[in-house]
Short mmCIF file of C-alpha atoms and ligand atoms in Angstrom, two decimals:
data_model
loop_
_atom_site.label_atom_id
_atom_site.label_comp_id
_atom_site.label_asym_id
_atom_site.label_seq_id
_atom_site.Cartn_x
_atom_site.Cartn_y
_atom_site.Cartn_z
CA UNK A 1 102.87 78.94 88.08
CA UNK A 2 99.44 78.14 86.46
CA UNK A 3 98.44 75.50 84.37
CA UNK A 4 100.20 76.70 80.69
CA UNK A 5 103.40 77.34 82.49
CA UNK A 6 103.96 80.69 82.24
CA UNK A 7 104.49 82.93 85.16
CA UNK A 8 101.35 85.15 86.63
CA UNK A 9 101.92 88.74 85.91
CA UNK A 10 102.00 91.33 88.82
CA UNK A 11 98.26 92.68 87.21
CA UNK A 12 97.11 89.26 86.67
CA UNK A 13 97.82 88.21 90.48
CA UNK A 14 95.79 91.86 91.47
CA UNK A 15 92.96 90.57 89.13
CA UNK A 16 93.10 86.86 90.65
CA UNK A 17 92.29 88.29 93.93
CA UNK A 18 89.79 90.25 92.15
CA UNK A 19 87.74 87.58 90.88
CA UNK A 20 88.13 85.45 93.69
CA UNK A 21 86.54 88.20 95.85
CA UNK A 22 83.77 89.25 93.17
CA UNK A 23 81.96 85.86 94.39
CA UNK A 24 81.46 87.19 97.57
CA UNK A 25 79.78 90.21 95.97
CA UNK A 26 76.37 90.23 94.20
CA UNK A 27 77.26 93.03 91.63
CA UNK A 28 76.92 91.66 87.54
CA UNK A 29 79.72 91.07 85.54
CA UNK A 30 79.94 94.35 83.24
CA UNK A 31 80.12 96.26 86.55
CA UNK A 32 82.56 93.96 87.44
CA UNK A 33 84.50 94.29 84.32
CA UNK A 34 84.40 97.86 84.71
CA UNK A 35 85.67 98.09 87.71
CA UNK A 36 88.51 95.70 86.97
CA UNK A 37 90.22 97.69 83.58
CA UNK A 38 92.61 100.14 83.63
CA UNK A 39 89.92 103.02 82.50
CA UNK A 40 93.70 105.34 80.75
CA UNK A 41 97.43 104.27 80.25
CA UNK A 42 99.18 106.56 78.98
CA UNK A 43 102.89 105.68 77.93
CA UNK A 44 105.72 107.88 76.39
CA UNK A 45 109.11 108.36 75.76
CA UNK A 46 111.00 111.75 76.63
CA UNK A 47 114.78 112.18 75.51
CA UNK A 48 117.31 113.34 78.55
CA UNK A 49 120.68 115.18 77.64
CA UNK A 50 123.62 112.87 79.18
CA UNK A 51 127.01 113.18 79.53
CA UNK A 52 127.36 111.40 76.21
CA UNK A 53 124.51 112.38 74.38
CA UNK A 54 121.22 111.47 74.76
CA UNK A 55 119.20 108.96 76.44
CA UNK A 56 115.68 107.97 75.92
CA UNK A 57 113.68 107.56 78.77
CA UNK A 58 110.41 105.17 79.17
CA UNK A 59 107.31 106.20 81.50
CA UNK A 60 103.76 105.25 82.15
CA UNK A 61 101.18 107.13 83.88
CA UNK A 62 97.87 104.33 84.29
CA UNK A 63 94.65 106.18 85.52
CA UNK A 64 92.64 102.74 87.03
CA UNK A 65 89.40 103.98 87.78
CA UNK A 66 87.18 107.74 87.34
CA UNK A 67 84.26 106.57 89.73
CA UNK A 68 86.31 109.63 92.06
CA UNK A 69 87.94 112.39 91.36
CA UNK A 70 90.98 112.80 90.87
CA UNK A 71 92.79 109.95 90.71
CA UNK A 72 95.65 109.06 92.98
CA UNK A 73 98.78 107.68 93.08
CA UNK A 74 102.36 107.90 93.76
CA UNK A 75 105.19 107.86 91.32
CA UNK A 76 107.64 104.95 91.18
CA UNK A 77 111.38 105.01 90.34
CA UNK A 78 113.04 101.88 89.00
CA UNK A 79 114.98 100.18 86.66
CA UNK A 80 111.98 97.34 86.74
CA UNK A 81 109.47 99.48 85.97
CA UNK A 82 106.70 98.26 83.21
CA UNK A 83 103.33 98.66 81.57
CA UNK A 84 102.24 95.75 83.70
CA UNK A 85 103.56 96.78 86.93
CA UNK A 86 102.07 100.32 86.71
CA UNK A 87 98.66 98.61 85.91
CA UNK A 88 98.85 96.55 88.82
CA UNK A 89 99.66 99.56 91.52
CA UNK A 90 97.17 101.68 89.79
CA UNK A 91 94.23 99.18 90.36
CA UNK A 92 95.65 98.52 93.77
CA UNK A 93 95.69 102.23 94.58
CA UNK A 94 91.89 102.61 93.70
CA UNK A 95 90.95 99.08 96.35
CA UNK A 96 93.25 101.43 98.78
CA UNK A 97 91.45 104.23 98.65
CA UNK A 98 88.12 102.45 98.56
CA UNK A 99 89.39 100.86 101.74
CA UNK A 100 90.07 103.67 103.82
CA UNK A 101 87.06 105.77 102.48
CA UNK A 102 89.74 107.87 101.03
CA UNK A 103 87.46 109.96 97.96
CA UNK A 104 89.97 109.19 95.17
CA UNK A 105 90.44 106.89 92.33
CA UNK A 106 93.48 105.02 91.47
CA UNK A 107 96.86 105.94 89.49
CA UNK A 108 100.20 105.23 89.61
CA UNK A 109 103.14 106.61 87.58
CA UNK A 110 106.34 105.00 86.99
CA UNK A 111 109.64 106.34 85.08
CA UNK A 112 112.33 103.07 84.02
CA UNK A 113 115.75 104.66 85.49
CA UNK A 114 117.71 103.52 88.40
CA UNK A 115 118.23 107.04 90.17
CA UNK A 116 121.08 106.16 91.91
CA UNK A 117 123.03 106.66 88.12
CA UNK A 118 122.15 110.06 87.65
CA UNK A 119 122.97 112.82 89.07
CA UNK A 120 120.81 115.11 90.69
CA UNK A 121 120.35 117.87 87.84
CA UNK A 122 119.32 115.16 85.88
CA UNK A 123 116.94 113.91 87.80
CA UNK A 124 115.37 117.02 88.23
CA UNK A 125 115.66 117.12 84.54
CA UNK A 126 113.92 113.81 84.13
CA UNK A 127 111.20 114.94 87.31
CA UNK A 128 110.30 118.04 85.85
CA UNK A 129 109.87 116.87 81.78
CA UNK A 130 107.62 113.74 83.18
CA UNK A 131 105.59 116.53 84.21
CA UNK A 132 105.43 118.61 81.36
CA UNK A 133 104.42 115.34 79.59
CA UNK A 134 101.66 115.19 81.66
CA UNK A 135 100.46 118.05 81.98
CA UNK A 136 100.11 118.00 77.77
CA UNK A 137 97.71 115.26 78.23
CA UNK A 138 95.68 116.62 80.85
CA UNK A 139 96.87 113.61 83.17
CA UNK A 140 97.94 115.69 86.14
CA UNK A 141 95.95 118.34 88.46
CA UNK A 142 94.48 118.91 91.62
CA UNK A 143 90.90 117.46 90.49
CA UNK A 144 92.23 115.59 87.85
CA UNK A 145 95.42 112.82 88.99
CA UNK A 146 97.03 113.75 91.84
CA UNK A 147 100.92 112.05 92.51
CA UNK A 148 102.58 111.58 95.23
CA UNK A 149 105.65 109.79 96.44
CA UNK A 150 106.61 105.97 96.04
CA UNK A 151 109.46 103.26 95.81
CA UNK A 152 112.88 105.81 94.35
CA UNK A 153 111.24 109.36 94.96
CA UNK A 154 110.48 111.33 98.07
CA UNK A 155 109.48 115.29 98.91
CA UNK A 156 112.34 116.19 96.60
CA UNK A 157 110.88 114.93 93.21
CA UNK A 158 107.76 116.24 94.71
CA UNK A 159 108.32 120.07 94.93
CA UNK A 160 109.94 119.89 91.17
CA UNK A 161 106.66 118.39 90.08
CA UNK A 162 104.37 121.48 91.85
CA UNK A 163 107.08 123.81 90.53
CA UNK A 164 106.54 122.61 87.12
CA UNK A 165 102.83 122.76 87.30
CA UNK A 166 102.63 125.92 88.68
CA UNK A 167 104.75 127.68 85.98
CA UNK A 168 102.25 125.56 83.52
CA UNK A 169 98.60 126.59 85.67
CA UNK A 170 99.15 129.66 88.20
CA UNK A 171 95.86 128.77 89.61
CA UNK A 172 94.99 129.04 93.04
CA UNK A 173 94.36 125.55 93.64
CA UNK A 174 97.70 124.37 91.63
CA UNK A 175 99.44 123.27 94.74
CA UNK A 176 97.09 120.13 95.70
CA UNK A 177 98.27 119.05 92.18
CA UNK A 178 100.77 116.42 94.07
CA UNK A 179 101.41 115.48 97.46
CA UNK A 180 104.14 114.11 99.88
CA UNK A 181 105.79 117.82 99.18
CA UNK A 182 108.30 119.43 101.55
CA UNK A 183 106.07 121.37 104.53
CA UNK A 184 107.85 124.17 102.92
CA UNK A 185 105.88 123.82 99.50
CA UNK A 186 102.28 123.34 100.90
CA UNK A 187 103.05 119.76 101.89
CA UNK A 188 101.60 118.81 105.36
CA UNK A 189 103.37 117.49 108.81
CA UNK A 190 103.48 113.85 109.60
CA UNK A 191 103.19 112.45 105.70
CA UNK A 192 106.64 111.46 105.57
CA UNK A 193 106.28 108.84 108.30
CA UNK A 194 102.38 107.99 107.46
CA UNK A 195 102.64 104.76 105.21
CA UNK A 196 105.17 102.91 108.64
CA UNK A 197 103.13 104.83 111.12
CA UNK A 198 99.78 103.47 109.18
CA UNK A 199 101.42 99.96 109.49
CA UNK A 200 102.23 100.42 113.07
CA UNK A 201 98.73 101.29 113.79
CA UNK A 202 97.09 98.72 111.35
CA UNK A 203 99.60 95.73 113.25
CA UNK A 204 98.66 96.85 116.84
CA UNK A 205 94.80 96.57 115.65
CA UNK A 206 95.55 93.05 115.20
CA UNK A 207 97.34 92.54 117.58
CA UNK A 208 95.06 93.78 119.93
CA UNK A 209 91.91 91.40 119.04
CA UNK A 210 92.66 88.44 121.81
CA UNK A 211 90.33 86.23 120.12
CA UNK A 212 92.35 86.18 116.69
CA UNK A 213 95.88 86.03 118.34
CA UNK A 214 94.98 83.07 120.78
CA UNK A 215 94.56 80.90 116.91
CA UNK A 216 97.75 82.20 116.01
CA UNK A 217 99.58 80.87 119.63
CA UNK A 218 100.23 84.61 120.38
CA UNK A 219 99.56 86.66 122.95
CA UNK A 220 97.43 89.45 122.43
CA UNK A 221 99.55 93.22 122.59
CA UNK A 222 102.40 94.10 120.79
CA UNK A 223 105.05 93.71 123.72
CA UNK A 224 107.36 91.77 123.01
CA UNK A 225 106.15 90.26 119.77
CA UNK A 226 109.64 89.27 117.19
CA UNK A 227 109.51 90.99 113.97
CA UNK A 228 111.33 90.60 110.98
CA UNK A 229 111.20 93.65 108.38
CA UNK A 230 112.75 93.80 104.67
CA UNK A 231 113.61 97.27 103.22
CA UNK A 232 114.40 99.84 105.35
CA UNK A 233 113.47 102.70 103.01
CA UNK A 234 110.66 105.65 103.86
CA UNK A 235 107.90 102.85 104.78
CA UNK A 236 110.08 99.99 106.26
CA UNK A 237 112.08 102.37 108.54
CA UNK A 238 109.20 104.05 110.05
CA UNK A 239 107.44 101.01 110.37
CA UNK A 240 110.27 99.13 112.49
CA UNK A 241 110.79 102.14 114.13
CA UNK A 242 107.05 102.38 115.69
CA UNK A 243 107.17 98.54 116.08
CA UNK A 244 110.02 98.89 118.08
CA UNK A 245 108.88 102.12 120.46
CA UNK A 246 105.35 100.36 120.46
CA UNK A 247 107.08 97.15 122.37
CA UNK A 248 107.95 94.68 119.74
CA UNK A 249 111.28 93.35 119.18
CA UNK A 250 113.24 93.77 116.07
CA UNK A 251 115.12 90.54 115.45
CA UNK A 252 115.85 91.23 111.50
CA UNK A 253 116.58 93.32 109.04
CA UNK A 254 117.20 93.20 105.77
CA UNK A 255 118.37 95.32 102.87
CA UNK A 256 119.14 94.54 99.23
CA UNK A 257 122.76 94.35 100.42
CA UNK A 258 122.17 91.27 102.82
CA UNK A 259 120.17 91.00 106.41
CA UNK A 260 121.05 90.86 109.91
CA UNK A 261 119.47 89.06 112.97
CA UNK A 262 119.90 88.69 116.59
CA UNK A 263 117.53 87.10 118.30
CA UNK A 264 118.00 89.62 121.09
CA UNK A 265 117.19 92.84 119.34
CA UNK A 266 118.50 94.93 117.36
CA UNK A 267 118.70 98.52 117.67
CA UNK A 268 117.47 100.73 114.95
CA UNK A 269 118.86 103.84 114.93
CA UNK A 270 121.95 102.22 115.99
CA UNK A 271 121.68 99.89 112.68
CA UNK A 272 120.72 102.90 110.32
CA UNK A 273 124.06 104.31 111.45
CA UNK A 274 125.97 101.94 110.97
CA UNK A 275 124.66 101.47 107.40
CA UNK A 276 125.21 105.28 107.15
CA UNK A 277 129.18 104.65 108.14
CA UNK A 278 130.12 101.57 106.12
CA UNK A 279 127.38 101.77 103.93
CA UNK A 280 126.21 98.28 104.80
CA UNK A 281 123.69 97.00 107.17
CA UNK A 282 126.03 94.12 107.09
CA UNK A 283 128.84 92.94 110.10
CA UNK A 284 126.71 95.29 112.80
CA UNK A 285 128.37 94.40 116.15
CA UNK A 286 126.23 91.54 117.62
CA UNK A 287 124.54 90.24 115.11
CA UNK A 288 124.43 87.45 112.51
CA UNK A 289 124.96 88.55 109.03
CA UNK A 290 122.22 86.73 106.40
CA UNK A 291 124.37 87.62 102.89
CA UNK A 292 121.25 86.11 101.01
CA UNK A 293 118.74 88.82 101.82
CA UNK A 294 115.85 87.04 101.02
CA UNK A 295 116.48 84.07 103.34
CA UNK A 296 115.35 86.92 105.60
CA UNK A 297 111.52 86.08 104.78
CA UNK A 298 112.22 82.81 106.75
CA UNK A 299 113.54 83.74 109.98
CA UNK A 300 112.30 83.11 113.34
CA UNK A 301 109.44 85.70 114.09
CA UNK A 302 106.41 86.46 114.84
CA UNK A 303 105.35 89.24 112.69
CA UNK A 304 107.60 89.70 109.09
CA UNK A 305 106.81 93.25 107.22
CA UNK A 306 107.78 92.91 103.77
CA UNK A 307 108.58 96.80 103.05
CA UNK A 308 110.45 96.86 99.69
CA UNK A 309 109.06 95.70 96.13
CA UNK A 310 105.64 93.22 95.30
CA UNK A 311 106.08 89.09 94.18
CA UNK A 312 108.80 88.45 97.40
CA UNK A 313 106.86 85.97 98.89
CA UNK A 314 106.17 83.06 96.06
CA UNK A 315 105.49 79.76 95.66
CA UNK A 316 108.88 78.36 96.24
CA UNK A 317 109.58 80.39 99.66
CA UNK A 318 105.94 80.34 101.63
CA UNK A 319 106.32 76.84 102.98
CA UNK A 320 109.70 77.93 104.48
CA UNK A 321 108.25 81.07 106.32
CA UNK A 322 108.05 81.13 109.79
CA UNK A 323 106.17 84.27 111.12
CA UNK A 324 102.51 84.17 112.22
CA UNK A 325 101.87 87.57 110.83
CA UNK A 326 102.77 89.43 107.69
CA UNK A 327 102.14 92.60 107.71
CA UNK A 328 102.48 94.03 104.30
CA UNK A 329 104.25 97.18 104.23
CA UNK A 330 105.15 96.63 100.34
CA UNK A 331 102.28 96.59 97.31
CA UNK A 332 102.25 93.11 96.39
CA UNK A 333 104.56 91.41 97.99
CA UNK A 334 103.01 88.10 98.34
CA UNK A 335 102.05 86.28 95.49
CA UNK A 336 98.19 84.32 94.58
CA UNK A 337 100.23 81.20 94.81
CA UNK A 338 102.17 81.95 97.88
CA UNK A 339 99.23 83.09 100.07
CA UNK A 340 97.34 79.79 99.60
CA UNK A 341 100.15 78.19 101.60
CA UNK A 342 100.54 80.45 103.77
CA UNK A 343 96.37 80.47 104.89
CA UNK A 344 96.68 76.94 104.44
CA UNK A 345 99.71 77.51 107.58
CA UNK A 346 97.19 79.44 109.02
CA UNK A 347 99.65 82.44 108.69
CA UNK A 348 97.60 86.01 109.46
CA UNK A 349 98.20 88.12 106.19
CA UNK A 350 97.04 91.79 106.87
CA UNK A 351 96.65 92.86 103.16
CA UNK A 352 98.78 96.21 101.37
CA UNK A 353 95.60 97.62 100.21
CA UNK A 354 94.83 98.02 103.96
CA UNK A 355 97.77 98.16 105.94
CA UNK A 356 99.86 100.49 103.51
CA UNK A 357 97.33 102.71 103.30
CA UNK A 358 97.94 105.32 105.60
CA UNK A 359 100.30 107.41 102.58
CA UNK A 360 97.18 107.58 100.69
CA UNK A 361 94.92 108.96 103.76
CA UNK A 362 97.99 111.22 105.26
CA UNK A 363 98.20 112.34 100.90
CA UNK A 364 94.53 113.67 101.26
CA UNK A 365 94.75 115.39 104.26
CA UNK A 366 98.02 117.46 102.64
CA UNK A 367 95.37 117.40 99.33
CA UNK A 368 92.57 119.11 102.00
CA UNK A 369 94.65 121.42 103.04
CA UNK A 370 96.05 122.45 99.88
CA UNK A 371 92.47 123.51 98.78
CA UNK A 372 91.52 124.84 101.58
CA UNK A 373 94.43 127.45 102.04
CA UNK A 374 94.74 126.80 105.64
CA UNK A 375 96.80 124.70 108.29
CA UNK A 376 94.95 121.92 110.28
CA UNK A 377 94.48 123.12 113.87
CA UNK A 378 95.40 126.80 113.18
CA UNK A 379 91.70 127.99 113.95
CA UNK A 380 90.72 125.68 116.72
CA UNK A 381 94.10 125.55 118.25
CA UNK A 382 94.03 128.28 121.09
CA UNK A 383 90.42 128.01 121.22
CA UNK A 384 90.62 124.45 122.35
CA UNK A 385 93.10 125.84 124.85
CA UNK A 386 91.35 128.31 126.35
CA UNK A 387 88.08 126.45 126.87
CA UNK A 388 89.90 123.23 128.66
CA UNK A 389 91.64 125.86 130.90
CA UNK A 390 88.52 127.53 131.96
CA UNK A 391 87.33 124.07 132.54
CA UNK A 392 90.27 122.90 134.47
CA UNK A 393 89.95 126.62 137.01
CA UNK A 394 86.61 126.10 137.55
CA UNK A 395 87.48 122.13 138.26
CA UNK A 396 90.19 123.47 140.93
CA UNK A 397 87.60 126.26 142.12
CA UNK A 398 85.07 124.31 143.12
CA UNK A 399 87.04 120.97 144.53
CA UNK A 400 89.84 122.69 145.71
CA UNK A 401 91.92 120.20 144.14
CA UNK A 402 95.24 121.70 142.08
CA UNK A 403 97.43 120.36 139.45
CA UNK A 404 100.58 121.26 138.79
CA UNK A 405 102.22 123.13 136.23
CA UNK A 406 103.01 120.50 134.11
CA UNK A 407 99.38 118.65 134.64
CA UNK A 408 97.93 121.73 133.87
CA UNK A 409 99.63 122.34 130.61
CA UNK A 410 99.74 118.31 129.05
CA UNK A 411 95.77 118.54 129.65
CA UNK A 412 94.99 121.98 127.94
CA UNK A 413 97.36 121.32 124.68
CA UNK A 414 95.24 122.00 121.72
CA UNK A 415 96.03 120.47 118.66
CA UNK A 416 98.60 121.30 115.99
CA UNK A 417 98.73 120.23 112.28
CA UNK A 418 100.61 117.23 113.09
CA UNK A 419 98.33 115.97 116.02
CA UNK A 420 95.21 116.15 114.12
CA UNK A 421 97.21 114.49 111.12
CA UNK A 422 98.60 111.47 113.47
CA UNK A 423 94.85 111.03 114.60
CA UNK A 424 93.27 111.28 111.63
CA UNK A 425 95.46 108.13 110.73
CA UNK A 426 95.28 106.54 113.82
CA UNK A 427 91.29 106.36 113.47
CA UNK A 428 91.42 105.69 109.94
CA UNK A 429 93.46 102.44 110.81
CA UNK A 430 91.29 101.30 113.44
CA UNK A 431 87.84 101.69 111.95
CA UNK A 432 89.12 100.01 108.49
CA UNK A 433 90.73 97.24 110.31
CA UNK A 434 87.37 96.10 112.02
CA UNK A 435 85.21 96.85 109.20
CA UNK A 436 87.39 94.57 107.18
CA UNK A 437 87.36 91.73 109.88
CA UNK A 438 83.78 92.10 110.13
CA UNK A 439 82.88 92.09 106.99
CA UNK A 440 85.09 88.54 106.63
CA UNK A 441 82.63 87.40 109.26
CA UNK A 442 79.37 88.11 108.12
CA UNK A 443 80.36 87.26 104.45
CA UNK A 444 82.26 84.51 104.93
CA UNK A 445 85.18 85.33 103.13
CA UNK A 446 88.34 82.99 103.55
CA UNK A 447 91.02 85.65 104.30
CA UNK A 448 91.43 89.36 105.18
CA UNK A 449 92.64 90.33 101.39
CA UNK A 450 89.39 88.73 99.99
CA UNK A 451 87.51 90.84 102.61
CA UNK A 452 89.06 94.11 102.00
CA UNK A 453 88.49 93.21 98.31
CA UNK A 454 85.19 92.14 98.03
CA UNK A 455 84.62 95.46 100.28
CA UNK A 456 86.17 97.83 98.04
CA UNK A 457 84.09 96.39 95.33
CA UNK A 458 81.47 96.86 96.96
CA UNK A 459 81.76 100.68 97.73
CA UNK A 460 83.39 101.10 94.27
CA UNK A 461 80.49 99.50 92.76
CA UNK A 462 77.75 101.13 94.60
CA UNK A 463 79.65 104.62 93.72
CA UNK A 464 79.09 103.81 90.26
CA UNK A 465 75.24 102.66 90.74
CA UNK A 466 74.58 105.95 92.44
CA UNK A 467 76.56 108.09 88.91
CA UNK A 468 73.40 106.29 86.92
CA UNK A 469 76.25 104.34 84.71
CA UNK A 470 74.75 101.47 85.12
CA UNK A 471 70.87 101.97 85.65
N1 LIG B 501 102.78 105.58 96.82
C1 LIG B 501 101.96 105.47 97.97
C2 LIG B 501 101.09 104.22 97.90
O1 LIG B 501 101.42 103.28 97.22
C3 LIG B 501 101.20 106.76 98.29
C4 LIG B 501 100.19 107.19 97.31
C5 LIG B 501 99.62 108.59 97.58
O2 LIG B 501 99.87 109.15 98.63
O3 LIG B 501 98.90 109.07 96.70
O4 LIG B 501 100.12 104.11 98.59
#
């Protein structure tokens, strides 16, 4: 809470972090200011036939920034959706990008309605109309703002949205107009799990740097480290689930019903059933129910992934937290106020706009692939094979040496859309992980988000330098 008493906006904690991280740049304030605004909201009101009538419905789509074409973003769900909130994920989607080195400005798009009260005509209703809307205002295309999936939609809401823009522009690029599609529509393998698997890799980076664990009283590796993760939707799922196969230990879980811990483990697929049979993550055999679900930020662990909804750690519930890692799977989820005690706790924080990113880099490999009319892998696939198994006979011909079968085959696979798609990520991860750390050393930032900031401003700004905007 700041000094007039009233409480810091989602966009005004994004812009916090903003200025605070400007310092450590050399760029002048215009440029600054430029980078900052949202460059196009756009906001409108559709009516929906109901069972009783009508409804009006509210949505925003918020174009951030131009400096790259198109814009990108994913399309949010929610009964809390707002101008402010759709401002904030929109700038945060451009840092992302910047982050990665992911070519795209940012966007976001948000429609207020709980889905879980309509049915699912409606919502295709709802889906499809949002993109007529858009499309009227030129605010959706494959070079123009690209969606994609986020908190209350998945590949479902996805193929209604290229459906609708085909009918609108048969053109033959039309289908990189959105991504996170169904494989089935031109969507690509491996982006439904890329945002948990991008936190899986972007934790075991961390992890992996002894120097930086030995401050935090951790061993360096992932074995065995306790984690704690809230939300167990697309990105919180597939993040515990990595965690777990990876070596880590799930001690907590957490769902807007209530959370669960055992300091022993807890198996995943074993909770998701169980939450598919009684509909409750709640009374699983073994563990200890938590019926406040956000006392679940302040178990006992090592590493907590908030995975859910931004402003869950605050003020009031940092000093209480016990993990020596968050790992933000969420946008947002810790708050200006909250992350100054938790630094000051010398708590790790591994920022959203890095370690969610890899939806946005997995989103742009479907988006390559769209324009380019061709599957990853399909023209280097047998070629690849072929030349390691001339490599491997002509290994075995002149050592006499033999593998088997099975050697033979695991070391001549070539690579297949997914593969190339898991890599891609995988690299991606790494290579922004230790730019980010580096750059905190040779700048002398305070923190990993200021870093990853004061970076993205950086490569945002120069982007803009080099379009002769601001000579
Ligand atoms: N909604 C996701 C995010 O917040 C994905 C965005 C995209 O793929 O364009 O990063």
């Amino acid at each position: 809470m700041p000094a007039n008493g009233h409480p810091v906006s989602f966009f005004e904690n994004v812009n916090i972090n903003f200025d605070k991280a400007s310092r450590y740049t050399e760029h002048p304030k215009g440029l600054l200011d430029q980078i900052k605004v949202c460059n196009s909201v756009y906001q409108f009101q559709f009516p929906i036939q109901t069972d009783d009538g009508y409804e009006v419905i509210s949505a925003w789509r918020v174009e951030h920034s131009h400096h790259k074409l198109p814009t990108k973003g994913g399309i949010r769900y929610s009964e809390d959706v707002n101008e402010d909130e759709v401002k904030a994920l929109a700038a945060l989607m451009t840092y992302k990008c910047a982050v990665v080195d992911v070519p795209f400005g940012g966007a976001k798009g948000g429609i207020k309605i709980n889905p879980k009260r309509y049915s699912v005509p409606q919502l295709q209703r709802i889906t499809r109309r949002y993109t007529a809307e858009l499309i009227k205002k030129n605010f959706i295309g494959p070079g123009i703002d690209v969606p994609a999936p986020d908190y209350g939609t998945s590949e479902r809401e996805m193929a209604w949205i290229v459906d609708t823009y085909m009918a609108f522009n048969p053109s033959i690029d039309a289908q990189g107009c959105v991504t996170g599609k169904p494989v089935s529509q031109g969507g690509i393998r491996g982006r439904r799990e890329a945002t948990g698997r991008g936190v899986f890799f972007g934790i075991r980076e961390a992890c992996s740097i002894a120097e930086d664990m030995k401050k935090l009283g951790l061993t360096p590796g992932l074995e065995g480290k306790r984690v704690v993760v809230q939300g167990l939707g697309n990105v919180g799922y597939h993040a515990a689930k990595f965690l777990q196969e990876g070596g880590c230990v799930i001690v907590g879980l957490a769902e807007y019903e209530g959370a669960i811990y055992n300091a022993k483990g807890l198996d995943l697929e074993e909770v998701m059933k169980h939450r598919r049979e009684t509909r409750s993550i709640l009374n699983f055999p073994g563990a200890m129910n938590i019926p406040n679900t956000s006392d679940a930020l302040e178990l006992d662990c090592d590493i907590l992934v908030p995975a859910a909804l931004e402003s869950v750690i605050t003020g009031a519930n940092a000093p209480k937290i016990k993990a020596k890692i968050i790992g933000e799977g969420a946008n947002g989820p810790t708050t200006v106020e909250a992350e100054e005690i938790l630094l000051k706790n010398g708590v790790l924080v591994l920022p959203d706009m890095y370690l969610n990113a890899g939806g946005v880099t997995v989103s742009y490999f479907e988006w390559l692939k769209n324009l380019q009319h061709v599957r990853m892998g399909r023209m280097a696939k047998r070629f690849t094979e072929t030349s390691y198994d001339q490599l491997i006979s002509t290994f075995e011909k002149k050592t006499g040496v033999h593998l088997s079968a099975d050697e033979r085959k695991r070391l001549v696979h070539g690579p297949d859309e997914v593969d190339l798609v898991n890599s891609g990520l995988e690299d991606t991860m790494i290579v922004a992980y230790n730019e980010i750390r580096e750059f905190k050393h040779r700048v002398g930032c305070p923190d990993l988000r200021t870093a990853a900031f004061a970076s993205a401003i950086d490569k945002i700004a120069r982007s803009y330098l080099e379009l002769g905007i601001f000579p």
